[in-house]
Amino acid sequence: MIKKLKIGFILLCSFLLPTLLVSQKEFDFYDNPIFGSKRISLGQGTDGGFSLCIEGIDLEGQESEGGFMVNDKMYDSFIMNIKKAKAKYAEWDNVAKLNDVKDVSKKMEFSNEVTAYWKSNNYNFNFNFNLSYFFRVSMLEGKAVRQLIIKGTEELKSSNNEFITHIGFALIFLTPQDFSIFINKISKDKIEAFLNKPKVEDLFKD
């Protein structure tokens, strides 16, 4: 009985979420000097909650549309971990500089649960997807590049068809300032101001 209810819930979400994505509105963009500008969109549910869709970098290298959906119930823990990652990145960035580290990948000790989404022919969703945080140093054109990479540790699998998969998407930050700018762009104040902004047609009173 519980299994049937779970399957029914997943199918219902699979039906509703494409509608939610279509109804989302362009909210902002965040920039990465290597991978360019990525879109952030925002939608509001009938229950008054919200969902942020944060476009990620396609790890398959195909520039497919996809990323991570963070709803109002996931938001606080997501922001808290971004701030923790910022502090740890600053610490490990300094360690890497002092020790001339050129190649390392180290996973941080916290994670987030989100909904991953991507578009092939249709939108696909991986519910309860676990995001992990990695500090990565690698050489690029003879220079050590230190990054914070937020991604899953497993490939994406569509929650209503396990045979539809994708390697995944990632959020990548290169400096502490990148974190601060990103956090500011998706602050609660800005989200609330955006959602409470009157519709254009409502500006014109009869």
JSON list of C-alpha atoms in Angstrom, two decimals:
[
{"chain": "A", "resi": 1, "resn": "MET", "atom": "CA", "xyz": [0.00, 0.00, 0.00]},
{"chain": "A", "resi": 2, "resn": "ILE", "atom": "CA", "xyz": [2.78, 2.45, 0.99]},
{"chain": "A", "resi": 3, "resn": "LYS", "atom": "CA", "xyz": [4.72, 1.54, -2.16]},
{"chain": "A", "resi": 4, "resn": "LYS", "atom": "CA", "xyz": [1.65, 2.23, -4.33]},
{"chain": "A", "resi": 5, "resn": "LEU", "atom": "CA", "xyz": [1.13, 5.60, -2.64]},
{"chain": "A", "resi": 6, "resn": "LYS", "atom": "CA", "xyz": [4.80, 6.50, -3.22]},
{"chain": "A", "resi": 7, "resn": "ILE", "atom": "CA", "xyz": [4.57, 5.55, -6.90]},
{"chain": "A", "resi": 8, "resn": "GLY", "atom": "CA", "xyz": [1.35, 7.55, -7.21]},
{"chain": "A", "resi": 9, "resn": "PHE", "atom": "CA", "xyz": [3.00, 10.59, -5.62]},
{"chain": "A", "resi": 10, "resn": "ILE", "atom": "CA", "xyz": [5.98, 10.38, -7.99]},
{"chain": "A", "resi": 11, "resn": "LEU", "atom": "CA", "xyz": [3.68, 10.12, -11.02]},
{"chain": "A", "resi": 12, "resn": "LEU", "atom": "CA", "xyz": [1.64, 13.09, -9.81]},
{"chain": "A", "resi": 13, "resn": "CYS", "atom": "CA", "xyz": [4.79, 15.19, -9.30]},
{"chain": "A", "resi": 14, "resn": "SER", "atom": "CA", "xyz": [6.08, 14.12, -12.71]},
{"chain": "A", "resi": 15, "resn": "PHE", "atom": "CA", "xyz": [2.84, 15.46, -14.21]},
{"chain": "A", "resi": 16, "resn": "LEU", "atom": "CA", "xyz": [2.79, 18.71, -12.23]},
{"chain": "A", "resi": 17, "resn": "LEU", "atom": "CA", "xyz": [6.46, 19.73, -12.32]},
{"chain": "A", "resi": 18, "resn": "PRO", "atom": "CA", "xyz": [6.70, 20.33, -16.09]},
{"chain": "A", "resi": 19, "resn": "THR", "atom": "CA", "xyz": [3.77, 22.73, -15.70]},
{"chain": "A", "resi": 20, "resn": "LEU", "atom": "CA", "xyz": [5.60, 24.41, -12.82]},
{"chain": "A", "resi": 21, "resn": "LEU", "atom": "CA", "xyz": [8.77, 24.82, -14.89]},
{"chain": "A", "resi": 22, "resn": "VAL", "atom": "CA", "xyz": [6.85, 26.34, -17.77]},
{"chain": "A", "resi": 23, "resn": "SER", "atom": "CA", "xyz": [5.14, 28.78, -15.38]},
{"chain": "A", "resi": 24, "resn": "GLN", "atom": "CA", "xyz": [8.39, 29.89, -13.78]},
{"chain": "A", "resi": 25, "resn": "LYS", "atom": "CA", "xyz": [9.62, 33.38, -14.53]},
{"chain": "A", "resi": 26, "resn": "GLU", "atom": "CA", "xyz": [13.11, 34.62, -15.22]},
{"chain": "A", "resi": 27, "resn": "PHE", "atom": "CA", "xyz": [14.48, 35.83, -11.90]},
{"chain": "A", "resi": 28, "resn": "ASP", "atom": "CA", "xyz": [18.20, 36.50, -12.38]},
{"chain": "A", "resi": 29, "resn": "PHE", "atom": "CA", "xyz": [21.48, 35.15, -13.75]},
{"chain": "A", "resi": 30, "resn": "TYR", "atom": "CA", "xyz": [24.77, 34.17, -12.16]},
{"chain": "A", "resi": 31, "resn": "ASP", "atom": "CA", "xyz": [28.11, 34.30, -13.96]},
{"chain": "A", "resi": 32, "resn": "ASN", "atom": "CA", "xyz": [31.02, 31.92, -14.21]},
{"chain": "A", "resi": 33, "resn": "PRO", "atom": "CA", "xyz": [34.16, 33.25, -15.97]},
{"chain": "A", "resi": 34, "resn": "ILE", "atom": "CA", "xyz": [34.80, 29.85, -17.57]},
{"chain": "A", "resi": 35, "resn": "PHE", "atom": "CA", "xyz": [31.30, 28.59, -18.36]},
{"chain": "A", "resi": 36, "resn": "GLY", "atom": "CA", "xyz": [29.41, 31.85, -18.87]},
{"chain": "A", "resi": 37, "resn": "SER", "atom": "CA", "xyz": [26.04, 33.05, -17.59]},
{"chain": "A", "resi": 38, "resn": "LYS", "atom": "CA", "xyz": [23.45, 30.66, -16.15]},
{"chain": "A", "resi": 39, "resn": "ARG", "atom": "CA", "xyz": [19.77, 31.34, -15.55]},
{"chain": "A", "resi": 40, "resn": "ILE", "atom": "CA", "xyz": [17.85, 31.39, -12.27]},
{"chain": "A", "resi": 41, "resn": "SER", "atom": "CA", "xyz": [14.06, 31.20, -12.52]},
{"chain": "A", "resi": 42, "resn": "LEU", "atom": "CA", "xyz": [11.44, 31.45, -9.80]},
{"chain": "A", "resi": 43, "resn": "GLY", "atom": "CA", "xyz": [7.90, 30.15, -9.45]},
{"chain": "A", "resi": 44, "resn": "GLN", "atom": "CA", "xyz": [5.23, 30.31, -6.77]},
{"chain": "A", "resi": 45, "resn": "GLY", "atom": "CA", "xyz": [2.95, 27.44, -5.79]},
{"chain": "A", "resi": 46, "resn": "THR", "atom": "CA", "xyz": [-0.73, 27.64, -4.95]},
{"chain": "A", "resi": 47, "resn": "ASP", "atom": "CA", "xyz": [0.21, 26.97, -1.31]},
{"chain": "A", "resi": 48, "resn": "GLY", "atom": "CA", "xyz": [2.25, 30.20, -1.20]},
{"chain": "A", "resi": 49, "resn": "GLY", "atom": "CA", "xyz": [5.58, 28.39, -1.36]},
{"chain": "A", "resi": 50, "resn": "PHE", "atom": "CA", "xyz": [8.22, 28.99, -3.99]},
{"chain": "A", "resi": 51, "resn": "SER", "atom": "CA", "xyz": [10.69, 27.05, -6.09]},
{"chain": "A", "resi": 52, "resn": "LEU", "atom": "CA", "xyz": [13.99, 28.23, -7.51]},
{"chain": "A", "resi": 53, "resn": "CYS", "atom": "CA", "xyz": [15.30, 26.56, -10.65]},
{"chain": "A", "resi": 54, "resn": "ILE", "atom": "CA", "xyz": [19.06, 27.06, -10.81]},
{"chain": "A", "resi": 55, "resn": "GLU", "atom": "CA", "xyz": [20.56, 26.20, -14.18]},
{"chain": "A", "resi": 56, "resn": "GLY", "atom": "CA", "xyz": [23.75, 24.18, -13.92]},
{"chain": "A", "resi": 57, "resn": "ILE", "atom": "CA", "xyz": [26.73, 23.34, -16.11]},
{"chain": "A", "resi": 58, "resn": "ASP", "atom": "CA", "xyz": [26.09, 20.24, -18.22]},
{"chain": "A", "resi": 59, "resn": "LEU", "atom": "CA", "xyz": [28.68, 17.62, -17.23]},
{"chain": "A", "resi": 60, "resn": "GLU", "atom": "CA", "xyz": [28.04, 15.78, -20.51]},
{"chain": "A", "resi": 61, "resn": "GLY", "atom": "CA", "xyz": [29.33, 18.86, -22.34]},
{"chain": "A", "resi": 62, "resn": "GLN", "atom": "CA", "xyz": [26.21, 19.10, -24.52]},
{"chain": "A", "resi": 63, "resn": "GLU", "atom": "CA", "xyz": [24.89, 22.38, -23.08]},
{"chain": "A", "resi": 64, "resn": "SER", "atom": "CA", "xyz": [21.56, 20.69, -22.31]},
{"chain": "A", "resi": 65, "resn": "GLU", "atom": "CA", "xyz": [19.04, 22.55, -20.21]},
{"chain": "A", "resi": 66, "resn": "GLY", "atom": "CA", "xyz": [19.07, 21.31, -16.63]},
{"chain": "A", "resi": 67, "resn": "GLY", "atom": "CA", "xyz": [20.05, 21.96, -13.05]},
{"chain": "A", "resi": 68, "resn": "PHE", "atom": "CA", "xyz": [18.54, 21.90, -9.58]},
{"chain": "A", "resi": 69, "resn": "MET", "atom": "CA", "xyz": [15.17, 22.87, -8.17]},
{"chain": "A", "resi": 70, "resn": "VAL", "atom": "CA", "xyz": [15.20, 24.21, -4.59]},
{"chain": "A", "resi": 71, "resn": "ASN", "atom": "CA", "xyz": [11.79, 24.74, -3.02]},
{"chain": "A", "resi": 72, "resn": "ASP", "atom": "CA", "xyz": [10.95, 26.82, 0.05]},
{"chain": "A", "resi": 73, "resn": "LYS", "atom": "CA", "xyz": [11.30, 23.77, 2.33]},
{"chain": "A", "resi": 74, "resn": "MET", "atom": "CA", "xyz": [14.81, 23.04, 1.00]},
{"chain": "A", "resi": 75, "resn": "TYR", "atom": "CA", "xyz": [15.92, 26.67, 0.82]},
{"chain": "A", "resi": 76, "resn": "ASP", "atom": "CA", "xyz": [17.28, 27.30, 4.35]},
{"chain": "A", "resi": 77, "resn": "SER", "atom": "CA", "xyz": [19.51, 24.22, 4.43]},
{"chain": "A", "resi": 78, "resn": "PHE", "atom": "CA", "xyz": [20.72, 24.96, 0.88]},
{"chain": "A", "resi": 79, "resn": "ILE", "atom": "CA", "xyz": [21.75, 28.52, 1.80]},
{"chain": "A", "resi": 80, "resn": "MET", "atom": "CA", "xyz": [23.32, 27.33, 5.07]},
{"chain": "A", "resi": 81, "resn": "ASN", "atom": "CA", "xyz": [25.48, 24.82, 3.21]},
{"chain": "A", "resi": 82, "resn": "ILE", "atom": "CA", "xyz": [26.47, 27.33, 0.53]},
{"chain": "A", "resi": 83, "resn": "LYS", "atom": "CA", "xyz": [27.74, 29.57, 3.36]},
{"chain": "A", "resi": 84, "resn": "LYS", "atom": "CA", "xyz": [29.57, 26.65, 5.00]},
{"chain": "A", "resi": 85, "resn": "ALA", "atom": "CA", "xyz": [31.11, 25.78, 1.63]},
{"chain": "A", "resi": 86, "resn": "LYS", "atom": "CA", "xyz": [32.22, 29.39, 1.16]},
{"chain": "A", "resi": 87, "resn": "ALA", "atom": "CA", "xyz": [34.06, 29.36, 4.51]},
{"chain": "A", "resi": 88, "resn": "LYS", "atom": "CA", "xyz": [35.65, 25.95, 3.86]},
{"chain": "A", "resi": 89, "resn": "TYR", "atom": "CA", "xyz": [36.62, 26.98, 0.33]},
{"chain": "A", "resi": 90, "resn": "ALA", "atom": "CA", "xyz": [38.42, 30.08, 1.67]},
{"chain": "A", "resi": 91, "resn": "GLU", "atom": "CA", "xyz": [40.29, 27.91, 4.19]},
{"chain": "A", "resi": 92, "resn": "TRP", "atom": "CA", "xyz": [41.31, 25.21, 1.71]},
{"chain": "A", "resi": 93, "resn": "ASP", "atom": "CA", "xyz": [42.09, 27.77, -1.00]},
{"chain": "A", "resi": 94, "resn": "ASN", "atom": "CA", "xyz": [44.69, 29.29, 1.32]},
{"chain": "A", "resi": 95, "resn": "VAL", "atom": "CA", "xyz": [46.10, 25.84, 2.19]},
{"chain": "A", "resi": 96, "resn": "ALA", "atom": "CA", "xyz": [46.39, 24.99, -1.52]},
{"chain": "A", "resi": 97, "resn": "LYS", "atom": "CA", "xyz": [48.20, 28.26, -2.27]},
{"chain": "A", "resi": 98, "resn": "LEU", "atom": "CA", "xyz": [50.66, 27.88, 0.63]},
{"chain": "A", "resi": 99, "resn": "ASN", "atom": "CA", "xyz": [51.50, 24.30, -0.35]},
{"chain": "A", "resi": 100, "resn": "ASP", "atom": "CA", "xyz": [51.52, 24.81, -4.12]},
{"chain": "A", "resi": 101, "resn": "VAL", "atom": "CA", "xyz": [48.86, 22.11, -4.60]},
{"chain": "A", "resi": 102, "resn": "LYS", "atom": "CA", "xyz": [48.19, 21.43, -8.27]},
{"chain": "A", "resi": 103, "resn": "ASP", "atom": "CA", "xyz": [45.84, 18.47, -8.27]},
{"chain": "A", "resi": 104, "resn": "VAL", "atom": "CA", "xyz": [43.34, 17.42, -5.59]},
{"chain": "A", "resi": 105, "resn": "SER", "atom": "CA", "xyz": [39.66, 16.67, -5.16]},
{"chain": "A", "resi": 106, "resn": "LYS", "atom": "CA", "xyz": [38.22, 16.60, -1.65]},
{"chain": "A", "resi": 107, "resn": "LYS", "atom": "CA", "xyz": [34.59, 16.12, -0.68]},
{"chain": "A", "resi": 108, "resn": "MET", "atom": "CA", "xyz": [33.12, 18.26, 2.11]},
{"chain": "A", "resi": 109, "resn": "GLU", "atom": "CA", "xyz": [31.19, 16.67, 4.95]},
{"chain": "A", "resi": 110, "resn": "PHE", "atom": "CA", "xyz": [27.72, 18.02, 4.18]},
{"chain": "A", "resi": 111, "resn": "SER", "atom": "CA", "xyz": [25.13, 17.67, 1.44]},
{"chain": "A", "resi": 112, "resn": "ASN", "atom": "CA", "xyz": [21.69, 18.84, 0.32]},
{"chain": "A", "resi": 113, "resn": "GLU", "atom": "CA", "xyz": [18.59, 17.13, -1.00]},
{"chain": "A", "resi": 114, "resn": "VAL", "atom": "CA", "xyz": [17.06, 18.83, -4.04]},
{"chain": "A", "resi": 115, "resn": "THR", "atom": "CA", "xyz": [15.13, 17.93, -7.18]},
{"chain": "A", "resi": 116, "resn": "ALA", "atom": "CA", "xyz": [17.37, 17.62, -10.23]},
{"chain": "A", "resi": 117, "resn": "TYR", "atom": "CA", "xyz": [15.82, 18.36, -13.62]},
{"chain": "A", "resi": 118, "resn": "TRP", "atom": "CA", "xyz": [16.94, 18.16, -17.21]},
{"chain": "A", "resi": 119, "resn": "LYS", "atom": "CA", "xyz": [15.39, 18.37, -20.62]},
{"chain": "A", "resi": 120, "resn": "SER", "atom": "CA", "xyz": [15.86, 15.85, -23.40]},
{"chain": "A", "resi": 121, "resn": "ASN", "atom": "CA", "xyz": [12.70, 15.60, -25.48]},
{"chain": "A", "resi": 122, "resn": "ASN", "atom": "CA", "xyz": [10.67, 16.35, -22.34]},
{"chain": "A", "resi": 123, "resn": "TYR", "atom": "CA", "xyz": [11.51, 17.49, -18.83]},
{"chain": "A", "resi": 124, "resn": "ASN", "atom": "CA", "xyz": [12.82, 14.75, -16.57]},
{"chain": "A", "resi": 125, "resn": "PHE", "atom": "CA", "xyz": [13.07, 14.87, -12.78]},
{"chain": "A", "resi": 126, "resn": "ASN", "atom": "CA", "xyz": [15.17, 13.07, -10.20]},
{"chain": "A", "resi": 127, "resn": "PHE", "atom": "CA", "xyz": [13.43, 13.65, -6.85]},
{"chain": "A", "resi": 128, "resn": "ASN", "atom": "CA", "xyz": [15.32, 13.45, -3.55]},
{"chain": "A", "resi": 129, "resn": "PHE", "atom": "CA", "xyz": [18.62, 13.96, -5.35]},
{"chain": "A", "resi": 130, "resn": "ASN", "atom": "CA", "xyz": [21.66, 14.36, -3.12]},
{"chain": "A", "resi": 131, "resn": "LEU", "atom": "CA", "xyz": [24.02, 17.26, -3.85]},
{"chain": "A", "resi": 132, "resn": "SER", "atom": "CA", "xyz": [27.61, 17.06, -2.58]},
{"chain": "A", "resi": 133, "resn": "TYR", "atom": "CA", "xyz": [30.29, 19.74, -2.29]},
{"chain": "A", "resi": 134, "resn": "PHE", "atom": "CA", "xyz": [33.81, 19.24, -3.65]},
{"chain": "A", "resi": 135, "resn": "PHE", "atom": "CA", "xyz": [36.98, 21.35, -3.43]},
{"chain": "A", "resi": 136, "resn": "ARG", "atom": "CA", "xyz": [38.93, 20.79, -6.62]},
{"chain": "A", "resi": 137, "resn": "VAL", "atom": "CA", "xyz": [42.36, 21.96, -7.78]},
{"chain": "A", "resi": 138, "resn": "SER", "atom": "CA", "xyz": [43.45, 21.27, -11.34]},
{"chain": "A", "resi": 139, "resn": "MET", "atom": "CA", "xyz": [45.82, 22.77, -13.89]},
{"chain": "A", "resi": 140, "resn": "LEU", "atom": "CA", "xyz": [44.43, 24.87, -16.72]},
{"chain": "A", "resi": 141, "resn": "GLU", "atom": "CA", "xyz": [46.81, 26.42, -19.24]},
{"chain": "A", "resi": 142, "resn": "GLY", "atom": "CA", "xyz": [49.69, 26.06, -16.79]},
{"chain": "A", "resi": 143, "resn": "LYS", "atom": "CA", "xyz": [47.83, 27.67, -13.90]},
{"chain": "A", "resi": 144, "resn": "ALA", "atom": "CA", "xyz": [46.33, 26.04, -10.82]},
{"chain": "A", "resi": 145, "resn": "VAL", "atom": "CA", "xyz": [42.57, 26.64, -10.77]},
{"chain": "A", "resi": 146, "resn": "ARG", "atom": "CA", "xyz": [40.80, 26.18, -7.43]},
{"chain": "A", "resi": 147, "resn": "GLN", "atom": "CA", "xyz": [37.07, 25.48, -7.62]},
{"chain": "A", "resi": 148, "resn": "LEU", "atom": "CA", "xyz": [34.12, 24.59, -5.44]},
{"chain": "A", "resi": 149, "resn": "ILE", "atom": "CA", "xyz": [31.95, 22.15, -7.36]},
{"chain": "A", "resi": 150, "resn": "ILE", "atom": "CA", "xyz": [28.41, 21.30, -6.25]},
{"chain": "A", "resi": 151, "resn": "LYS", "atom": "CA", "xyz": [27.11, 18.17, -7.94]},
{"chain": "A", "resi": 152, "resn": "GLY", "atom": "CA", "xyz": [25.73, 14.70, -7.34]},
{"chain": "A", "resi": 153, "resn": "THR", "atom": "CA", "xyz": [27.89, 11.65, -6.77]},
{"chain": "A", "resi": 154, "resn": "GLU", "atom": "CA", "xyz": [25.64, 9.48, -8.97]},
{"chain": "A", "resi": 155, "resn": "GLU", "atom": "CA", "xyz": [24.12, 9.93, -12.41]},
{"chain": "A", "resi": 156, "resn": "LEU", "atom": "CA", "xyz": [20.63, 11.35, -12.74]},
{"chain": "A", "resi": 157, "resn": "LYS", "atom": "CA", "xyz": [17.78, 8.91, -13.21]},
{"chain": "A", "resi": 158, "resn": "SER", "atom": "CA", "xyz": [14.28, 10.01, -14.12]},
{"chain": "A", "resi": 159, "resn": "SER", "atom": "CA", "xyz": [11.99, 9.24, -11.18]},
{"chain": "A", "resi": 160, "resn": "ASN", "atom": "CA", "xyz": [9.30, 7.84, -13.49]},
{"chain": "A", "resi": 161, "resn": "ASN", "atom": "CA", "xyz": [11.63, 6.00, -15.90]},
{"chain": "A", "resi": 162, "resn": "GLU", "atom": "CA", "xyz": [14.94, 4.71, -14.58]},
{"chain": "A", "resi": 163, "resn": "PHE", "atom": "CA", "xyz": [16.22, 4.10, -18.10]},
{"chain": "A", "resi": 164, "resn": "ILE", "atom": "CA", "xyz": [16.28, 7.84, -18.84]},
{"chain": "A", "resi": 165, "resn": "THR", "atom": "CA", "xyz": [19.60, 9.03, -17.40]},
{"chain": "A", "resi": 166, "resn": "HIS", "atom": "CA", "xyz": [22.06, 11.91, -17.55]},
{"chain": "A", "resi": 167, "resn": "ILE", "atom": "CA", "xyz": [25.59, 12.27, -16.17]},
{"chain": "A", "resi": 168, "resn": "GLY", "atom": "CA", "xyz": [24.48, 15.38, -14.32]},
{"chain": "A", "resi": 169, "resn": "PHE", "atom": "CA", "xyz": [24.87, 19.12, -13.81]},
{"chain": "A", "resi": 170, "resn": "ALA", "atom": "CA", "xyz": [27.03, 21.20, -11.50]},
{"chain": "A", "resi": 171, "resn": "LEU", "atom": "CA", "xyz": [27.30, 24.61, -9.90]},
{"chain": "A", "resi": 172, "resn": "ILE", "atom": "CA", "xyz": [30.89, 25.89, -9.91]},
{"chain": "A", "resi": 173, "resn": "PHE", "atom": "CA", "xyz": [32.42, 28.74, -7.91]},
{"chain": "A", "resi": 174, "resn": "LEU", "atom": "CA", "xyz": [35.95, 30.05, -8.39]},
{"chain": "A", "resi": 175, "resn": "THR", "atom": "CA", "xyz": [36.30, 32.74, -5.69]},
{"chain": "A", "resi": 176, "resn": "PRO", "atom": "CA", "xyz": [34.73, 33.63, -2.32]},
{"chain": "A", "resi": 177, "resn": "GLN", "atom": "CA", "xyz": [33.16, 36.62, -4.09]},
{"chain": "A", "resi": 178, "resn": "ASP", "atom": "CA", "xyz": [31.31, 34.22, -6.43]},
{"chain": "A", "resi": 179, "resn": "PHE", "atom": "CA", "xyz": [29.59, 32.70, -3.39]},
{"chain": "A", "resi": 180, "resn": "SER", "atom": "CA", "xyz": [28.61, 36.09, -1.98]},
{"chain": "A", "resi": 181, "resn": "ILE", "atom": "CA", "xyz": [27.16, 37.29, -5.28]},
{"chain": "A", "resi": 182, "resn": "PHE", "atom": "CA", "xyz": [25.19, 34.06, -5.73]},
{"chain": "A", "resi": 183, "resn": "ILE", "atom": "CA", "xyz": [23.79, 34.10, -2.18]},
{"chain": "A", "resi": 184, "resn": "ASN", "atom": "CA", "xyz": [22.76, 37.73, -2.58]},
{"chain": "A", "resi": 185, "resn": "LYS", "atom": "CA", "xyz": [20.99, 37.03, -5.88]},
{"chain": "A", "resi": 186, "resn": "ILE", "atom": "CA", "xyz": [18.76, 34.36, -4.29]},
{"chain": "A", "resi": 187, "resn": "SER", "atom": "CA", "xyz": [18.23, 36.05, -0.91]},
{"chain": "A", "resi": 188, "resn": "LYS", "atom": "CA", "xyz": [14.84, 35.66, 0.79]},
{"chain": "A", "resi": 189, "resn": "ASP", "atom": "CA", "xyz": [14.28, 39.43, 0.53]},
{"chain": "A", "resi": 190, "resn": "LYS", "atom": "CA", "xyz": [14.75, 39.40, -3.23]},
{"chain": "A", "resi": 191, "resn": "ILE", "atom": "CA", "xyz": [12.58, 36.31, -3.65]},
{"chain": "A", "resi": 192, "resn": "GLU", "atom": "CA", "xyz": [9.74, 37.85, -1.63]},
{"chain": "A", "resi": 193, "resn": "ALA", "atom": "CA", "xyz": [10.03, 41.18, -3.44]},
{"chain": "A", "resi": 194, "resn": "PHE", "atom": "CA", "xyz": [9.87, 39.40, -6.80]},
{"chain": "A", "resi": 195, "resn": "LEU", "atom": "CA", "xyz": [6.88, 37.25, -5.85]},
{"chain": "A", "resi": 196, "resn": "ASN", "atom": "CA", "xyz": [4.99, 40.20, -4.36]},
{"chain": "A", "resi": 197, "resn": "LYS", "atom": "CA", "xyz": [5.58, 42.45, -7.35]},
{"chain": "A", "resi": 198, "resn": "PRO", "atom": "CA", "xyz": [2.20, 43.35, -8.87]},
{"chain": "A", "resi": 199, "resn": "LYS", "atom": "CA", "xyz": [1.33, 41.93, -12.26]},
{"chain": "A", "resi": 200, "resn": "VAL", "atom": "CA", "xyz": [1.62, 44.42, -15.12]},
{"chain": "A", "resi": 201, "resn": "GLU", "atom": "CA", "xyz": [-2.15, 44.29, -15.77]},
{"chain": "A", "resi": 202, "resn": "ASP", "atom": "CA", "xyz": [-2.84, 45.10, -12.14]},
{"chain": "A", "resi": 203, "resn": "LEU", "atom": "CA", "xyz": [-1.01, 48.41, -12.44]},
{"chain": "A", "resi": 204, "resn": "PHE", "atom": "CA", "xyz": [-3.82, 49.77, -14.60]},
{"chain": "A", "resi": 205, "resn": "LYS", "atom": "CA", "xyz": [-6.87, 50.36, -12.45]},
{"chain": "A", "resi": 206, "resn": "ASP", "atom": "CA", "xyz": [-10.40, 50.72, -13.82]}
]
